[in-house]
mmCIF file of C-alpha atoms and ligand atoms in Angstrom:
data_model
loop_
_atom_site.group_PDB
_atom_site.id
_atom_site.type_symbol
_atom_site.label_atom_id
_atom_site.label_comp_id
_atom_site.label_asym_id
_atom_site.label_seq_id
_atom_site.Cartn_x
_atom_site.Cartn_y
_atom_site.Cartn_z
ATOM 1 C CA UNK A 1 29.492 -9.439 32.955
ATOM 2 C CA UNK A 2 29.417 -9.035 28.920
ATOM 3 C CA UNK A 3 25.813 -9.162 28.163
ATOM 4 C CA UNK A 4 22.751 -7.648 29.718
ATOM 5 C CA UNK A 5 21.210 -10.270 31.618
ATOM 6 C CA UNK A 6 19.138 -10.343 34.918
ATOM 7 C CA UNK A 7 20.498 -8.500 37.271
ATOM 8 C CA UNK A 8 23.109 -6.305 35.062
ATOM 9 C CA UNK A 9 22.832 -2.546 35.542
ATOM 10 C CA UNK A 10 23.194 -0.887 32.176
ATOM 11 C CA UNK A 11 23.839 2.568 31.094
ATOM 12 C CA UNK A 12 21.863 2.454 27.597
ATOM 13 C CA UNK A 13 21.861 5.713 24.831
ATOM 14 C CA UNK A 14 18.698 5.892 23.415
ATOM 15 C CA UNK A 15 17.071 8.440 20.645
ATOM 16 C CA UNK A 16 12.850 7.846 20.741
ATOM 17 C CA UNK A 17 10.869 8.283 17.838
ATOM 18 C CA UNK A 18 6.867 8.673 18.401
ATOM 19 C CA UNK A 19 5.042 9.052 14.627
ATOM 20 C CA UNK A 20 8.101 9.693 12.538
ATOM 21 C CA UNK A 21 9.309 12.727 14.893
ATOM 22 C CA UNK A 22 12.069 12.655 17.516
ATOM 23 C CA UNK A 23 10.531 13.196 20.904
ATOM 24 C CA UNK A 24 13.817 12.649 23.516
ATOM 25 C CA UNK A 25 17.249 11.690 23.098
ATOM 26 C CA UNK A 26 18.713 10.742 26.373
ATOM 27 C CA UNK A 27 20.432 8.194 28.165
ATOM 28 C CA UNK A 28 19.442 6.073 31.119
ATOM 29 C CA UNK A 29 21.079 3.427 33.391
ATOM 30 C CA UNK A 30 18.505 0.894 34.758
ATOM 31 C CA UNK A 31 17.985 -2.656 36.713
ATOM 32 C CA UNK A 32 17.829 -5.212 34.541
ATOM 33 C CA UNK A 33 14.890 -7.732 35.029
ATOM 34 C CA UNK A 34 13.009 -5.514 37.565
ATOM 35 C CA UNK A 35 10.713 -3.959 35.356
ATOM 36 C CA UNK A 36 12.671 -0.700 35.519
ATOM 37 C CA UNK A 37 11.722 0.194 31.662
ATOM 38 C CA UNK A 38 8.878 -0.355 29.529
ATOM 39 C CA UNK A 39 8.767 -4.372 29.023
ATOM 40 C CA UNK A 40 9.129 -4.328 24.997
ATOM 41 C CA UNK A 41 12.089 -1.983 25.332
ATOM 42 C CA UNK A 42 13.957 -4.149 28.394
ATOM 43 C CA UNK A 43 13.319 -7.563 26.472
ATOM 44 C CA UNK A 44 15.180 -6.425 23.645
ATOM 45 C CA UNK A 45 18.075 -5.388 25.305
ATOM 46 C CA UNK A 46 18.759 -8.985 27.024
ATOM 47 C CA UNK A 47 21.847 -10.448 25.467
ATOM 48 C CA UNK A 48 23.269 -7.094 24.446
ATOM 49 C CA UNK A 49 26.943 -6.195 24.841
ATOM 50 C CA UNK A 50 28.547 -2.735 25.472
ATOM 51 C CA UNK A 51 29.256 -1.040 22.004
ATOM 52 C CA UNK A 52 25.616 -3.088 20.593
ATOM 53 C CA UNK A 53 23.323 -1.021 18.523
ATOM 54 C CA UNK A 54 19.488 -1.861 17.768
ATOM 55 C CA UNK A 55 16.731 -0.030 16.597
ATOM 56 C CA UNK A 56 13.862 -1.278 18.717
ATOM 57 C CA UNK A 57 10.081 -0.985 17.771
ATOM 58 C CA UNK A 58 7.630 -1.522 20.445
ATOM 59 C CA UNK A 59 3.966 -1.202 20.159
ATOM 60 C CA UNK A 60 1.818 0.041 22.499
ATOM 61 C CA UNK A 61 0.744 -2.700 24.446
ATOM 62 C CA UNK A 62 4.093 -3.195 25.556
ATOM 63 C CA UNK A 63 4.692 -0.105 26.226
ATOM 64 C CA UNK A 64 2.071 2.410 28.050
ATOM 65 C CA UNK A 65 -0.614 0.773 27.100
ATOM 66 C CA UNK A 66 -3.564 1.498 24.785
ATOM 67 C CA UNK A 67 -5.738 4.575 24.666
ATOM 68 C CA UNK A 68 -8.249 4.066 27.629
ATOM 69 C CA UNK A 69 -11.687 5.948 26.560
ATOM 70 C CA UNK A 70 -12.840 5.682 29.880
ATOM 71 C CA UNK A 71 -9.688 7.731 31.084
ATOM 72 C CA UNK A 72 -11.706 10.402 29.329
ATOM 73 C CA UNK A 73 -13.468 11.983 32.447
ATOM 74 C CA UNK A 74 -15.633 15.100 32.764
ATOM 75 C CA UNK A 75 -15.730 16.912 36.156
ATOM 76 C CA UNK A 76 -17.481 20.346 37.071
ATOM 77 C CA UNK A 77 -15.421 23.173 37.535
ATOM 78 C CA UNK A 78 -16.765 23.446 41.352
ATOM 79 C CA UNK A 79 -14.612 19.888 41.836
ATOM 80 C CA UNK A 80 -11.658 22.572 42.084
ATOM 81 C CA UNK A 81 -10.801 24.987 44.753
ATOM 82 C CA UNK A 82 -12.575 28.259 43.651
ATOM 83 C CA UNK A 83 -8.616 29.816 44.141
ATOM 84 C CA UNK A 84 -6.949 26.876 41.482
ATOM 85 C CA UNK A 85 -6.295 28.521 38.532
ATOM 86 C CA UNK A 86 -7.730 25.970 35.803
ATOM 87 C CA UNK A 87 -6.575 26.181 32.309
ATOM 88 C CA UNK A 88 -6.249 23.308 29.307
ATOM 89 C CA UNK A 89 -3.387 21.674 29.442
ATOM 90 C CA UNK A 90 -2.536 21.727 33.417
ATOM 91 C CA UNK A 91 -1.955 18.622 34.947
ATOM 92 C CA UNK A 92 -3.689 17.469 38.287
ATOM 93 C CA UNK A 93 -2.395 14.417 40.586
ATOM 94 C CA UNK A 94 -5.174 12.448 42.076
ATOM 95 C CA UNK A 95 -5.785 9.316 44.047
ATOM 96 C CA UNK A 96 -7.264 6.253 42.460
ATOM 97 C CA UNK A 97 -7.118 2.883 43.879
ATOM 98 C CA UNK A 98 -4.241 2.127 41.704
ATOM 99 C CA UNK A 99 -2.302 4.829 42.997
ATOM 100 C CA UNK A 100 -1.203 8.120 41.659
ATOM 101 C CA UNK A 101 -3.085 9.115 38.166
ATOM 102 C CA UNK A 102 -1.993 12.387 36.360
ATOM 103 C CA UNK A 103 -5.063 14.177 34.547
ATOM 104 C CA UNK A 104 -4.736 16.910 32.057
ATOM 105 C CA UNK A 105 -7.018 19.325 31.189
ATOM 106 C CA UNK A 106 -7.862 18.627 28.042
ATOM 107 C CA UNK A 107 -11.163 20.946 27.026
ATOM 108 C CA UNK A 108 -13.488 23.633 28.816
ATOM 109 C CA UNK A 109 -16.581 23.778 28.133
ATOM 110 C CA UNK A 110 -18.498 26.353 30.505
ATOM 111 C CA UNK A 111 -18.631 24.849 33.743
ATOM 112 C CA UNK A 112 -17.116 21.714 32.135
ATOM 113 C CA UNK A 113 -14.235 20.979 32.982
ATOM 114 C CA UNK A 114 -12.683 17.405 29.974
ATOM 115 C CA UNK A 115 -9.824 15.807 31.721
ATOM 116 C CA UNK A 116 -7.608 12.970 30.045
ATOM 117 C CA UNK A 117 -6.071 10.637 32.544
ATOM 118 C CA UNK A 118 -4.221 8.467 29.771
ATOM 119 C CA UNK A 119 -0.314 8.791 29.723
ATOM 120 C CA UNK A 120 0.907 10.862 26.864
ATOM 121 C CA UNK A 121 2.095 8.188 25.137
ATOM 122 C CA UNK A 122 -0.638 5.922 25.966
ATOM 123 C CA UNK A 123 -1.703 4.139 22.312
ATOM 124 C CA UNK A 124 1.630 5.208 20.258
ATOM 125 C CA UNK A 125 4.095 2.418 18.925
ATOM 126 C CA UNK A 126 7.872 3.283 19.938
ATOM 127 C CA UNK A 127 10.853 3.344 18.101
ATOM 128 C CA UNK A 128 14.188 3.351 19.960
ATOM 129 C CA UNK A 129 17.532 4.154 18.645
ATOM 130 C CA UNK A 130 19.926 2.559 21.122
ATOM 131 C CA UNK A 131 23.524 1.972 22.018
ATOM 132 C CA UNK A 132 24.612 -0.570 24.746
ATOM 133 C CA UNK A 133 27.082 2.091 26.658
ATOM 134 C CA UNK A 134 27.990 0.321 30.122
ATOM 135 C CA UNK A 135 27.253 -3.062 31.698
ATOM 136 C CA UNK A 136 28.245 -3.895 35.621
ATOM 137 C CA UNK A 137 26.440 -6.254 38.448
ATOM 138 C CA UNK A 138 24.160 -4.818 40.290
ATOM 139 C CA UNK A 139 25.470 -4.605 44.160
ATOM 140 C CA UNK A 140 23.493 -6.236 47.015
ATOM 141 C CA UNK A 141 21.691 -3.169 47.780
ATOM 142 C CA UNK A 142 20.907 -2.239 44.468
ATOM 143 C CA UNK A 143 18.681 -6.103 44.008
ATOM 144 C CA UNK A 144 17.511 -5.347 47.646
ATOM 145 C CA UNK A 145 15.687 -2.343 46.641
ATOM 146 C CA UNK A 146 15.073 -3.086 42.468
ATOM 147 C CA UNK A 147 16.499 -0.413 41.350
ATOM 148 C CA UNK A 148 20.145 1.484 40.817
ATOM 149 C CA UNK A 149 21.877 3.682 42.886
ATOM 150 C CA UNK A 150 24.760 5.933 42.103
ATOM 151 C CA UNK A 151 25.414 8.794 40.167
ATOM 152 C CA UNK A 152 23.236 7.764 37.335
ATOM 153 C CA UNK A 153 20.720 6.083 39.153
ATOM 154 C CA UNK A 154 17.985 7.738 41.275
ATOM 155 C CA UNK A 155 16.781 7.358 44.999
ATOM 156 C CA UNK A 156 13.126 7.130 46.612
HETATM 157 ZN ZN1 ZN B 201 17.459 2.291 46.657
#
């Protein structure tokens, strides 16, 4: 397999750049065509060979979405256990009917208690740096479950 195409596991290097400043330089080896990575990223890798290098801007919609104002909630500080330490900038897990949402404390105000459910990147245009590293198949397990396995990959 010589380009990324459904189905192709590749190990990409990738430098992200969020408002002119560097936020992560890492690498990562994902599923292709299983929504493993942010859409705009993953559609601009198809065709890609090992050795490739791109500079890949993706705005927000394509990538974690806009700012939601209504993400933007206010709770009392008697929603906590009276023992949980609350301070700006902790992050609580809670359950919404889409699943798992991370709030952070965002502002206290007295008894009021600003919490921003919006992922931190939620609203900001991308830029990726990336080289094409590795290309293979995916195995039979690997499509079964959409999503890699091995020593790069993850398990849940
Ligand atoms: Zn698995």
């Amino acid at each position: 397999m010589s380009t990324i195409s459904k189905n192709s596991v590749a190990k990409v290097n990738y430098k992200l750049t969020v408002d002119g400043s560097e936020v992560e330089a890492s690498n990562l080896t994902y599923l292709h065509g299983h929504q493993n990575i942010i859409e705009g990223l993953e559609k601009e890798l198809a065709g890609l060979k090992v050795g490739d290098k791109k500079t890949v801007h993706v705005k927000s919609a394509d990538a974690y979405g806009d700012f939601q104002e209504d993400l933007i909630q206010k709770f009392s500080r008697s929603d906590f256990p009276p023992d949980q330490e609350v301070k700006v900038g902790m992050q609580f897990q809670t359950n919404t009917p889409q699943g798992v949402a991370v709030f952070e404390v965002k502002e206290i105000t007295g008894e009021e208690v600003t919490m921003d459910g919006n992922h931190p990147m939620a609203g900001k245009d991308l830029s990726f740096e990336i080289e094409i590293l590795e290309i293979r198949e995916a195995t039979k397990e690997e499509l079964a479950h959409g999503h890699v396995h091995g020593p790069d990959g993850h398990h849940h």
